[in-house]
Structures are given as C-alpha cells and as structure tokens.
C-alpha cells in the first residue's frame, strides 16, 4: 500500500510539473490506487487505477455495470487487453511483477460503473431472465439459485418517471439497476432504488460471490 501511495504521489508531481512548464499541456488525468478489490465510481474523464501484481498469478477483471472501456497495462507498459460491456471480463496470468495500470475511459460525458478485481476467481455472466410481472401488477418476486462468482441480469419493462425498487432477501449480495441505454443508475448491498430516466427494458443485476438462494423483489411505482 505504501508503495502504491508513493508511486501515485510521484506520478502526480511529475504531471503537475509538466503542466506548469507548458501552458498548452493537456488536461491531467487522475491516477488512483485500487486499494480494494472493487471500484464503484462515476467518472467524467479518463482515469487510471493502479495496483500491485505478482508474476504468474491469475487475475480476473470483471466489468458488470457501466458504459466504458478499461485497458490493462503491465509495469513495462504492454497492453494486456481491453474490457468492454460486450466482452465484460479479462482473465489471464500476470507476465511480470510490479505496478499494473488500468485506464478507464467513459463512453459518454459521464459513466457510473462497477469493476471487480479478483485473483484466482472467474465470474460467470448468466443469460438474462425476465421478471414475471403479471398484467396490471406493479411488482414481482423471483427465487434464484446462484453459485459463487455469478452475475444474474433480470429484465423488466419500465416507464420514464417511475421509481424502481429492488430488494433481496439476503444482504450478502450486490444489486444494481441499469438503464436501457446501459447507464448504471444505482447499486447497493441487498437493496437499491432509482427513478427511471427513460422508457424501455431495464436490467437488474444480481451479483453473488458465494453460493446463495435469494428471493429478489422488484417493484415499480
């Protein structure tokens, strides 16, 4: 951790000096240490996250919400790959030891996202399942059976101006609401809600890092 903090400070000092020396210098991109295994943020410009890796260790990077691209670089500057929504996971062995960089670029003016970093863990993105809301009703409950490191998207038709509330019977999982255009509206542990900005098919993301059998309730008002 001390090494990450020191490296972050040195990089920022170098970038500030460069900016002061040249009035036409480009806007400084933020550099942040990835001190936990999960990032939940909203960004409005390209941002670099750094973490320490060990040669030969298997790493899994999973993007389970957000409209962005994330590119992973080795300590020597080699690109290992790009993660996008359509290909939401990178799995591989680290080729060298040192400080790795992950540059995250929002596709719009801003992007809220959740990005997971796991060593020796492979996330499985399951096929979409529709929420069984009957005609004339405004809520439904669905029972799930999930293994560890699984993401289950649930689809539901929503109208602009409605409020969607998602409640899980077990708090030991994450839930999130994603708009038809792919924006992450809100997320939380076991419960979340959001006012819908547009009409269309929304996705409720259920994220479990351990075997669990939760009941998921989705209500529209």
Short mmCIF file of C-alpha atoms in Angstrom, two decimals:
data_model
loop_
_atom_site.label_atom_id
_atom_site.label_comp_id
_atom_site.label_asym_id
_atom_site.label_seq_id
_atom_site.Cartn_x
_atom_site.Cartn_y
_atom_site.Cartn_z
CA UNK A 1 0.00 0.00 0.00
CA UNK A 2 2.85 2.43 0.88
CA UNK A 3 4.42 1.65 -2.48
CA UNK A 4 1.16 2.46 -4.30
CA UNK A 5 0.69 5.74 -2.40
CA UNK A 6 4.31 6.78 -3.05
CA UNK A 7 4.05 5.91 -6.75
CA UNK A 8 0.77 7.82 -7.08
CA UNK A 9 2.31 10.91 -5.47
CA UNK A 10 5.40 10.77 -7.71
CA UNK A 11 3.29 10.42 -10.86
CA UNK A 12 1.07 13.34 -9.88
CA UNK A 13 4.09 15.57 -9.09
CA UNK A 14 5.65 14.80 -12.47
CA UNK A 15 2.39 15.56 -14.29
CA UNK A 16 1.89 18.84 -12.41
CA UNK A 17 5.45 19.96 -13.22
CA UNK A 18 4.88 19.18 -16.90
CA UNK A 19 1.61 21.12 -16.90
CA UNK A 20 3.23 24.17 -15.27
CA UNK A 21 6.12 24.15 -17.73
CA UNK A 22 3.83 24.24 -20.76
CA UNK A 23 0.66 26.39 -20.87
CA UNK A 24 -0.64 24.22 -23.74
CA UNK A 25 -0.28 20.97 -21.77
CA UNK A 26 -3.28 18.61 -21.95
CA UNK A 27 -5.67 18.12 -19.06
CA UNK A 28 -4.19 15.96 -16.31
CA UNK A 29 -5.87 12.56 -15.99
CA UNK A 30 -6.49 11.33 -12.42
CA UNK A 31 -4.41 8.43 -11.08
CA UNK A 32 -5.87 6.47 -8.16
CA UNK A 33 -4.67 3.42 -6.21
CA UNK A 34 -7.02 0.42 -6.47
CA UNK A 35 -6.78 -0.32 -2.76
CA UNK A 36 -9.80 -2.66 -2.69
CA UNK A 37 -10.95 -5.46 -4.99
CA UNK A 38 -13.96 -3.45 -6.19
CA UNK A 39 -14.35 0.01 -7.74
CA UNK A 40 -17.73 1.78 -7.65
CA UNK A 41 -17.38 5.24 -9.13
CA UNK A 42 -18.75 7.85 -11.51
CA UNK A 43 -16.14 9.45 -13.77
CA UNK A 44 -16.30 12.22 -16.39
CA UNK A 45 -12.80 11.79 -17.85
CA UNK A 46 -10.27 9.00 -18.42
CA UNK A 47 -8.96 7.75 -15.08
CA UNK A 48 -6.09 5.37 -14.31
CA UNK A 49 -6.21 2.89 -11.41
CA UNK A 50 -3.04 1.17 -10.21
CA UNK A 51 -2.45 -2.00 -8.21
CA UNK A 52 0.42 -4.34 -7.42
CA UNK A 53 0.65 -7.69 -9.20
CA UNK A 54 2.88 -10.74 -8.87
CA UNK A 55 4.28 -12.64 -11.87
CA UNK A 56 2.41 -15.87 -12.62
CA UNK A 57 -0.65 -15.03 -10.54
CA UNK A 58 -4.01 -15.46 -12.27
CA UNK A 59 -6.09 -12.29 -12.42
CA UNK A 60 -9.75 -11.79 -13.32
CA UNK A 61 -11.08 -8.30 -14.11
CA UNK A 62 -14.88 -8.10 -14.45
CA UNK A 63 -16.97 -5.15 -15.62
CA UNK A 64 -20.55 -5.83 -14.54
CA UNK A 65 -22.05 -2.38 -14.98
CA UNK A 66 -21.22 0.80 -16.87
CA UNK A 67 -20.63 2.15 -20.37
CA UNK A 68 -16.85 2.40 -20.72
CA UNK A 69 -13.66 0.72 -21.84
CA UNK A 70 -10.94 -0.41 -19.44
CA UNK A 71 -7.45 -1.25 -20.71
CA UNK A 72 -4.91 -3.15 -18.60
CA UNK A 73 -1.18 -2.37 -18.83
CA UNK A 74 1.83 -4.21 -17.40
CA UNK A 75 4.52 -2.43 -15.34
CA UNK A 76 6.62 -2.24 -18.54
CA UNK A 77 3.78 -0.60 -20.49
CA UNK A 78 2.49 -3.56 -22.54
CA UNK A 79 -1.28 -3.65 -23.13
CA UNK A 80 -2.83 -6.93 -21.98
CA UNK A 81 -6.31 -6.28 -23.32
CA UNK A 82 -9.45 -4.16 -23.26
CA UNK A 83 -12.63 -4.83 -21.29
CA UNK A 84 -15.95 -3.55 -22.64
CA UNK A 85 -19.61 -4.24 -21.89
CA UNK A 86 -19.91 -6.75 -24.74
CA UNK A 87 -16.80 -8.61 -23.53
CA UNK A 88 -17.06 -7.92 -19.83
CA UNK A 89 -14.16 -9.96 -18.46
CA UNK A 90 -10.39 -10.34 -18.75
CA UNK A 91 -8.73 -13.47 -17.38
CA UNK A 92 -5.04 -14.24 -17.57
CA UNK A 93 -1.73 -14.76 -15.81
CA UNK A 94 0.33 -11.71 -14.95
CA UNK A 95 3.55 -11.76 -17.02
CA UNK A 96 5.67 -9.78 -14.56
CA UNK A 97 5.73 -8.41 -11.03
CA UNK A 98 5.21 -4.73 -10.32
CA UNK A 99 2.62 -1.95 -10.54
CA UNK A 100 -0.14 -2.59 -13.09
CA UNK A 101 -2.25 0.20 -14.60
CA UNK A 102 -5.88 0.06 -15.65
CA UNK A 103 -7.02 3.05 -17.73
CA UNK A 104 -10.80 3.52 -17.63
CA UNK A 105 -12.43 5.70 -20.32
CA UNK A 106 -16.14 6.66 -20.17
CA UNK A 107 -18.05 6.36 -23.46
CA UNK A 108 -20.29 9.35 -22.68
CA UNK A 109 -19.78 12.58 -20.76
CA UNK A 110 -20.01 10.58 -17.53
CA UNK A 111 -20.20 6.90 -16.62
CA UNK A 112 -21.07 5.15 -13.37
CA UNK A 113 -19.51 1.73 -13.19
CA UNK A 114 -18.60 -1.26 -11.04
CA UNK A 115 -15.34 -3.05 -11.77
CA UNK A 116 -14.16 -6.15 -9.86
CA UNK A 117 -10.57 -7.35 -9.47
CA UNK A 118 -10.07 -10.92 -8.29
CA UNK A 119 -7.08 -13.20 -8.07
CA UNK A 120 -7.90 -16.87 -8.81
CA UNK A 121 -11.63 -16.17 -9.36
CA UNK A 122 -13.68 -16.40 -12.57
CA UNK A 123 -17.01 -14.57 -12.78
CA UNK A 124 -19.84 -16.08 -14.83
CA UNK A 125 -22.30 -13.73 -16.55
CA UNK A 126 -25.58 -15.68 -16.82
CA UNK A 127 -28.21 -15.12 -19.56
CA UNK A 128 -30.91 -12.50 -18.97
CA UNK A 129 -34.08 -13.63 -17.18
CA UNK A 130 -37.37 -11.68 -17.38
CA UNK A 131 -39.10 -10.65 -14.16
CA UNK A 132 -42.56 -12.31 -14.12
CA UNK A 133 -44.73 -9.23 -13.52
CA UNK A 134 -48.35 -10.06 -14.32
CA UNK A 135 -50.54 -7.70 -16.37
CA UNK A 136 -51.94 -4.96 -14.15
CA UNK A 137 -49.43 -5.65 -11.35
CA UNK A 138 -46.51 -3.42 -10.36
CA UNK A 139 -44.22 -5.87 -8.57
CA UNK A 140 -42.92 -9.43 -8.73
CA UNK A 141 -40.68 -11.77 -6.74
CA UNK A 142 -38.29 -14.29 -8.26
CA UNK A 143 -36.33 -17.01 -6.45
CA UNK A 144 -32.78 -17.61 -7.67
CA UNK A 145 -30.16 -20.29 -7.12
CA UNK A 146 -26.70 -18.89 -7.67
CA UNK A 147 -23.21 -20.31 -7.40
CA UNK A 148 -20.26 -18.25 -6.26
CA UNK A 149 -18.95 -15.54 -8.59
CA UNK A 150 -22.10 -15.29 -10.70
CA UNK A 151 -23.95 -12.30 -12.16
CA UNK A 152 -27.65 -12.75 -12.96
CA UNK A 153 -29.33 -9.99 -15.03
CA UNK A 154 -33.12 -9.68 -14.67
CA UNK A 155 -35.06 -7.72 -17.29
CA UNK A 156 -38.13 -5.59 -16.65
CA UNK A 157 -40.11 -3.05 -18.68
CA UNK A 158 -40.08 0.42 -17.12
CA UNK A 159 -41.53 3.83 -17.93
CA UNK A 160 -39.88 7.22 -17.60
CA UNK A 161 -40.65 8.82 -14.22
CA UNK A 162 -41.36 5.55 -12.41
CA UNK A 163 -39.36 4.55 -9.33
CA UNK A 164 -37.89 1.06 -9.35
CA UNK A 165 -37.07 -0.60 -6.03
CA UNK A 166 -35.07 -3.83 -5.82
CA UNK A 167 -34.94 -5.82 -2.58
CA UNK A 168 -33.09 -9.10 -1.95
CA UNK A 169 -33.95 -11.50 0.87
CA UNK A 170 -30.24 -11.80 1.65
CA UNK A 171 -27.93 -8.81 2.15
CA UNK A 172 -24.81 -10.81 1.22
CA UNK A 173 -25.01 -9.87 -2.45
CA UNK A 174 -24.95 -6.73 -4.58
CA UNK A 175 -27.87 -5.46 -6.64
CA UNK A 176 -27.82 -2.76 -9.31
CA UNK A 177 -30.18 -1.09 -11.79
CA UNK A 178 -29.05 -0.49 -15.37
CA UNK A 179 -30.97 1.70 -17.85
CA UNK A 180 -31.91 0.64 -21.41
CA UNK A 181 -29.01 2.76 -22.68
CA UNK A 182 -26.56 0.94 -20.39
CA UNK A 183 -26.08 3.55 -17.65
CA UNK A 184 -25.70 2.34 -14.07
CA UNK A 185 -28.39 4.18 -12.09
CA UNK A 186 -27.74 2.87 -8.58
CA UNK A 187 -26.36 -0.10 -6.68
CA UNK A 188 -26.32 -1.37 -3.11
CA UNK A 189 -25.92 -4.33 -0.81
CA UNK A 190 -29.20 -6.24 -0.81
CA UNK A 191 -31.31 -3.24 -1.82
CA UNK A 192 -31.36 -0.33 -4.25
CA UNK A 193 -33.79 2.03 -5.98
CA UNK A 194 -33.76 4.61 -8.78
CA UNK A 195 -36.06 6.96 -10.67
CA UNK A 196 -36.23 5.81 -14.29
CA UNK A 197 -34.92 8.39 -16.79
CA UNK A 198 -36.40 6.75 -19.89
CA UNK A 199 -38.89 4.14 -21.05
CA UNK A 200 -37.65 0.71 -22.13
CA UNK A 201 -36.26 -2.57 -20.87
CA UNK A 202 -34.19 -2.20 -17.69
CA UNK A 203 -31.76 -4.74 -16.27
CA UNK A 204 -31.48 -5.56 -12.59
CA UNK A 205 -28.04 -7.06 -11.88
CA UNK A 206 -27.72 -9.59 -9.06
CA UNK A 207 -24.08 -10.22 -8.09
CA UNK A 208 -23.11 -13.11 -5.79
CA UNK A 209 -19.58 -14.00 -4.73
CA UNK A 210 -20.70 -17.12 -2.86
CA UNK A 211 -23.39 -19.83 -3.30
CA UNK A 212 -26.75 -18.35 -2.33
CA UNK A 213 -30.52 -18.84 -2.89
CA UNK A 214 -32.04 -15.36 -2.65
CA UNK A 215 -35.53 -14.09 -3.40
CA UNK A 216 -35.48 -10.90 -5.48
CA UNK A 217 -38.40 -8.47 -5.34
CA UNK A 218 -38.73 -5.73 -7.97
CA UNK A 219 -41.42 -3.06 -7.58
CA UNK A 220 -42.42 -0.14 -9.84
CA UNK A 221 -44.29 2.93 -8.62
#
